[in-house]
C-alpha cells in the first residue's frame, strides 16, 4: 500500500504557519505582560477605597474583585444592595416615588448595551435609573448612556452605591442627576478594548480615538470634558474619587431645581 506523503513545499508551509502562530502567541503574551507587569511589580501604594477623602487626597486603590460590601439603609433605594457585585449588569425594575424605576447593578460587560435594549423592548421606559457599578466596557457604557438620555431618564445613586471607571458615563446621561452623600463616583484611565497585538503607534491611535469619543460624549451630555483630566492621570489600578464640589463643577450632578450648571 502506498502512503501519500505531503510535498516538501507543503510541509514547509505548514511549519511556517505553526511558527507564525507560536510567534503571535509570544507577542500577545509579551504585550500583556508589559501592560500588567508594572502593576504586579509596583502595586499601587494608594490608600484603600474606603479611606476618608480630603481635597487633593482622592486617589485610591482599585481592585474590582475586592470591592467592600456597602449596606443601604432601608428606604434609601428601590432595590436593596446585594453583597456580591454581578459580573454583568443586572436589570431590576421597581417603582420609586410613584415612577417607573430601573436599577442597574454590576460590571458593565461587553454586550450589556444590547442586552438592555432587548430588556426594555416592549416595556415602559423607566423615569428613574439607579446605578451601582464598578465600571467595565466603555463602549457599552456610552451606548447605554445614550439610550438613557433618549428615554429622558433621571440617574441617581444612594449613599451605598458606587459608580467607578466607565460607570460615570452612564450617570452623566440622566436629564437630572443626583448622588447621595456617601456614594462613590470615580474615574481613571481606560484601555478602550484596544488590540494588544497592534504595533505601538496603532495602539496609541486607538486609545486617542477612544478618548476623543468619550470627550465628545461628555459634551453631548452637557458634562464638562475637563472630567477627563483626573481620569487621564490616574492609572487603571487606581481610581480618582470625585468630591461633592467636583461632581457639581463638572456637571455630574444637577441642582435641586433641575437647572443645568454652567460648563
Short mmCIF file of C-alpha atoms in Angstrom, two decimals:
data_model
loop_
_atom_site.label_atom_id
_atom_site.label_comp_id
_atom_site.label_asym_id
_atom_site.label_seq_id
_atom_site.Cartn_x
_atom_site.Cartn_y
_atom_site.Cartn_z
CA UNK A 1 0.00 0.00 0.00
CA UNK A 2 1.42 3.34 -0.98
CA UNK A 3 1.45 6.10 1.59
CA UNK A 4 0.74 9.63 0.48
CA UNK A 5 3.38 11.99 1.70
CA UNK A 6 2.97 15.76 1.70
CA UNK A 7 5.04 17.66 -0.81
CA UNK A 8 8.20 19.11 0.77
CA UNK A 9 6.93 22.58 -0.06
CA UNK A 10 3.65 21.84 1.73
CA UNK A 11 5.50 20.65 4.83
CA UNK A 12 7.49 23.87 4.82
CA UNK A 13 4.34 25.97 4.56
CA UNK A 14 2.73 24.08 7.46
CA UNK A 15 5.82 24.58 9.60
CA UNK A 16 5.87 28.26 8.71
CA UNK A 17 2.21 28.64 9.74
CA UNK A 18 2.86 26.84 13.01
CA UNK A 19 5.85 29.05 13.81
CA UNK A 20 3.80 32.12 12.91
CA UNK A 21 1.11 31.04 15.37
CA UNK A 22 3.75 30.46 18.06
CA UNK A 23 5.22 33.88 17.32
CA UNK A 24 1.83 35.58 17.60
CA UNK A 25 1.19 33.81 20.91
CA UNK A 26 4.55 35.06 22.22
CA UNK A 27 3.77 38.62 21.06
CA UNK A 28 0.34 38.54 22.70
CA UNK A 29 1.72 37.15 25.95
CA UNK A 30 4.64 39.57 25.96
CA UNK A 31 2.41 42.57 25.23
CA UNK A 32 0.03 41.60 28.03
CA UNK A 33 2.94 41.11 30.44
CA UNK A 34 4.33 44.53 29.53
CA UNK A 35 0.94 46.05 30.28
CA UNK A 36 0.35 44.36 33.64
CA UNK A 37 3.92 43.79 34.88
CA UNK A 38 4.32 47.29 36.38
CA UNK A 39 1.14 46.76 38.40
CA UNK A 40 2.45 43.39 39.64
CA UNK A 41 5.99 44.56 40.46
CA UNK A 42 4.97 48.01 41.73
CA UNK A 43 1.42 47.66 43.06
CA UNK A 44 -0.44 50.81 43.98
CA UNK A 45 0.50 52.27 47.35
CA UNK A 46 -2.65 54.40 47.42
CA UNK A 47 -5.00 54.04 50.42
CA UNK A 48 -7.86 51.56 50.41
CA UNK A 49 -11.03 52.56 48.58
CA UNK A 50 -12.90 53.24 51.81
CA UNK A 51 -10.25 55.55 53.33
CA UNK A 52 -11.66 59.03 54.09
CA UNK A 53 -11.22 61.63 51.35
CA UNK A 54 -9.80 65.11 51.51
CA UNK A 55 -9.39 67.55 48.59
CA UNK A 56 -6.11 66.65 46.91
CA UNK A 57 -6.08 63.21 48.55
CA UNK A 58 -8.57 61.37 46.37
CA UNK A 59 -6.64 58.57 44.65
CA UNK A 60 -7.47 55.13 45.99
CA UNK A 61 -6.55 51.54 45.13
CA UNK A 62 -8.93 49.97 42.63
CA UNK A 63 -9.46 46.22 42.66
CA UNK A 64 -12.92 45.41 41.25
CA UNK A 65 -12.77 41.87 42.65
CA UNK A 66 -12.23 43.20 46.19
CA UNK A 67 -14.90 45.87 46.47
CA UNK A 68 -16.12 46.32 50.05
CA UNK A 69 -19.72 45.45 50.84
CA UNK A 70 -21.86 48.55 51.44
CA UNK A 71 -25.29 48.35 53.01
CA UNK A 72 -28.02 50.82 52.07
CA UNK A 73 -30.33 51.96 54.87
CA UNK A 74 -33.94 50.78 54.37
CA UNK A 75 -35.90 53.13 52.18
CA UNK A 76 -32.86 54.73 50.55
CA UNK A 77 -33.12 52.90 47.22
CA UNK A 78 -35.78 50.85 45.41
CA UNK A 79 -33.85 47.54 45.47
CA UNK A 80 -31.59 46.54 48.40
CA UNK A 81 -27.86 46.43 47.71
CA UNK A 82 -26.53 42.87 47.48
CA UNK A 83 -23.13 41.93 48.87
CA UNK A 84 -21.98 40.26 45.62
CA UNK A 85 -21.48 42.52 42.61
CA UNK A 86 -22.83 40.78 39.48
CA UNK A 87 -20.29 40.03 36.75
CA UNK A 88 -22.53 41.80 34.23
CA UNK A 89 -25.30 44.34 34.58
CA UNK A 90 -28.37 43.13 36.44
CA UNK A 91 -31.63 44.85 35.47
CA UNK A 92 -34.20 45.09 38.26
CA UNK A 93 -37.48 47.01 37.76
CA UNK A 94 -39.18 48.80 40.64
CA UNK A 95 -41.46 51.69 41.49
CA UNK A 96 -39.94 54.66 43.31
CA UNK A 97 -41.69 57.87 44.20
CA UNK A 98 -44.60 56.62 42.14
CA UNK A 99 -42.50 56.39 38.98
CA UNK A 100 -41.19 53.55 36.83
CA UNK A 101 -37.67 52.81 38.05
CA UNK A 102 -34.81 50.58 36.95
CA UNK A 103 -31.71 49.62 38.92
CA UNK A 104 -28.53 48.79 37.01
CA UNK A 105 -26.16 46.79 39.21
CA UNK A 106 -22.87 45.08 38.40
CA UNK A 107 -19.95 45.17 35.99
CA UNK A 108 -20.66 46.62 32.53
CA UNK A 109 -19.81 43.62 30.36
CA UNK A 110 -19.39 43.72 26.57
CA UNK A 111 -22.83 43.29 25.03
CA UNK A 112 -24.71 44.77 28.00
CA UNK A 113 -25.93 47.71 25.92
CA UNK A 114 -27.65 45.31 23.54
CA UNK A 115 -28.98 43.27 26.48
CA UNK A 116 -30.52 46.40 27.99
CA UNK A 117 -32.08 47.33 24.67
CA UNK A 118 -33.63 43.87 24.40
CA UNK A 119 -34.80 44.03 28.02
CA UNK A 120 -36.54 47.38 27.51
CA UNK A 121 -38.17 46.37 24.24
CA UNK A 122 -41.92 46.35 24.85
CA UNK A 123 -41.60 47.68 28.40
CA UNK A 124 -42.48 51.10 29.78
CA UNK A 125 -39.34 53.23 29.71
CA UNK A 126 -38.05 53.98 33.22
CA UNK A 127 -38.14 57.54 34.50
CA UNK A 128 -35.54 56.87 37.20
CA UNK A 129 -32.38 54.75 36.92
CA UNK A 130 -30.33 53.87 40.00
CA UNK A 131 -26.68 52.96 39.35
CA UNK A 132 -24.34 50.69 41.32
CA UNK A 133 -21.41 49.56 39.20
CA UNK A 134 -17.61 49.20 39.36
CA UNK A 135 -17.40 50.01 35.63
CA UNK A 136 -16.36 47.86 32.70
CA UNK A 137 -16.86 48.23 28.94
CA UNK A 138 -16.53 51.89 27.93
CA UNK A 139 -18.31 51.37 24.61
CA UNK A 140 -21.30 49.73 26.27
CA UNK A 141 -21.42 52.46 28.94
CA UNK A 142 -21.60 55.14 26.23
CA UNK A 143 -24.31 53.26 24.33
CA UNK A 144 -26.35 52.71 27.50
CA UNK A 145 -25.91 56.37 28.37
CA UNK A 146 -27.28 57.49 25.03
CA UNK A 147 -30.27 55.18 25.49
CA UNK A 148 -30.96 56.65 28.94
CA UNK A 149 -30.78 60.20 27.57
CA UNK A 150 -33.11 59.28 24.70
CA UNK A 151 -35.60 57.99 27.30
CA UNK A 152 -35.15 61.24 29.27
CA UNK A 153 -34.46 59.20 32.39
CA UNK A 154 -33.01 60.60 35.61
CA UNK A 155 -29.94 58.91 37.10
CA UNK A 156 -29.45 58.50 40.84
CA UNK A 157 -27.18 56.94 43.43
CA UNK A 158 -27.91 56.12 47.06
CA UNK A 159 -25.26 56.51 49.76
CA UNK A 160 -24.37 52.82 49.43
CA UNK A 161 -23.85 52.90 45.65
CA UNK A 162 -20.59 53.09 43.72
CA UNK A 163 -20.10 54.34 40.17
CA UNK A 164 -16.49 53.84 39.09
CA UNK A 165 -14.41 53.63 35.92
CA UNK A 166 -16.85 53.63 32.95
CA UNK A 167 -19.98 53.91 35.12
CA UNK A 168 -19.86 57.74 35.43
CA UNK A 169 -20.63 57.92 31.70
CA UNK A 170 -24.00 56.30 32.46
CA UNK A 171 -24.51 58.67 35.37
CA UNK A 172 -23.81 61.59 33.01
CA UNK A 173 -26.73 60.57 30.78
CA UNK A 174 -29.50 61.48 33.21
CA UNK A 175 -31.57 64.56 32.38
CA UNK A 176 -31.29 65.13 36.14
CA UNK A 177 -28.55 63.54 38.20
CA UNK A 178 -28.45 63.01 41.95
CA UNK A 179 -25.63 61.47 44.01
CA UNK A 180 -26.32 60.94 47.71
CA UNK A 181 -23.69 61.84 50.28
CA UNK A 182 -21.52 58.77 50.87
CA UNK A 183 -21.83 57.41 47.32
CA UNK A 184 -18.56 56.87 45.43
CA UNK A 185 -18.02 58.26 41.93
CA UNK A 186 -14.57 57.74 40.45
CA UNK A 187 -12.64 57.86 37.17
CA UNK A 188 -9.35 56.55 35.80
CA UNK A 189 -7.60 55.56 32.57
CA UNK A 190 -9.30 53.13 30.17
CA UNK A 191 -7.96 50.61 27.69
CA UNK A 192 -10.84 51.13 25.20
CA UNK A 193 -10.54 47.46 24.20
CA UNK A 194 -7.50 48.07 22.02
CA UNK A 195 -5.87 45.11 20.34
CA UNK A 196 -2.65 44.48 22.28
CA UNK A 197 -1.12 42.76 19.21
CA UNK A 198 -1.19 46.03 17.26
CA UNK A 199 2.02 47.97 16.74
CA UNK A 200 2.55 50.64 19.38
CA UNK A 201 1.67 53.56 17.10
CA UNK A 202 -1.64 51.95 16.13
CA UNK A 203 -2.46 51.12 19.75
CA UNK A 204 -1.81 54.75 20.73
CA UNK A 205 -4.02 55.90 17.87
CA UNK A 206 -6.76 53.56 19.10
CA UNK A 207 -6.51 54.95 22.65
CA UNK A 208 -6.58 58.55 21.43
CA UNK A 209 -9.63 57.83 19.29
CA UNK A 210 -11.38 56.33 22.31
CA UNK A 211 -10.54 59.34 24.45
CA UNK A 212 -11.88 61.63 21.73
CA UNK A 213 -15.15 59.68 21.63
CA UNK A 214 -15.53 59.96 25.40
CA UNK A 215 -14.89 63.71 25.38
CA UNK A 216 -17.44 64.19 22.59
CA UNK A 217 -19.93 62.11 24.56
CA UNK A 218 -19.42 64.18 27.71
CA UNK A 219 -20.00 67.39 25.77
CA UNK A 220 -23.11 65.83 24.21
CA UNK A 221 -24.44 65.11 27.71
CA UNK A 222 -23.68 68.62 28.99
CA UNK A 223 -20.76 67.44 31.15
CA UNK A 224 -17.52 69.40 31.34
CA UNK A 225 -14.95 67.39 29.31
CA UNK A 226 -12.32 68.50 31.86
CA UNK A 227 -13.59 65.50 33.81
CA UNK A 228 -11.10 63.62 31.63
CA UNK A 229 -8.15 65.39 33.27
CA UNK A 230 -8.15 63.40 36.54
CA UNK A 231 -9.10 60.29 34.57
CA UNK A 232 -6.09 60.53 32.26
CA UNK A 233 -3.56 60.87 35.09
CA UNK A 234 -4.93 58.01 37.22
CA UNK A 235 -3.63 54.50 36.29
CA UNK A 236 -6.07 51.61 35.81
CA UNK A 237 -5.20 50.00 39.17
CA UNK A 238 -6.20 53.21 40.98
CA UNK A 239 -9.35 55.32 40.99
CA UNK A 240 -9.78 59.06 41.47
CA UNK A 241 -12.81 59.65 43.68
CA UNK A 242 -14.64 62.90 42.96
CA UNK A 243 -15.59 65.24 45.77
CA UNK A 244 -19.09 66.73 46.02
CA UNK A 245 -17.66 70.03 44.77
CA UNK A 246 -16.14 68.34 41.71
CA UNK A 247 -19.34 66.43 40.95
CA UNK A 248 -21.13 69.77 40.81
CA UNK A 249 -18.36 71.62 38.96
CA UNK A 250 -18.08 69.01 36.21
CA UNK A 251 -21.88 68.78 35.93
CA UNK A 252 -22.21 65.16 37.05
CA UNK A 253 -24.92 66.25 39.48
CA UNK A 254 -27.63 68.78 38.75
CA UNK A 255 -29.05 71.39 41.11
CA UNK A 256 -32.19 70.53 43.05
CA UNK A 257 -34.26 72.72 40.74
CA UNK A 258 -33.10 70.67 37.75
CA UNK A 259 -31.30 73.56 36.05
CA UNK A 260 -28.12 72.56 34.28
CA UNK A 261 -24.91 74.06 35.75
CA UNK A 262 -22.66 76.15 33.54
CA UNK A 263 -19.92 74.06 31.94
#
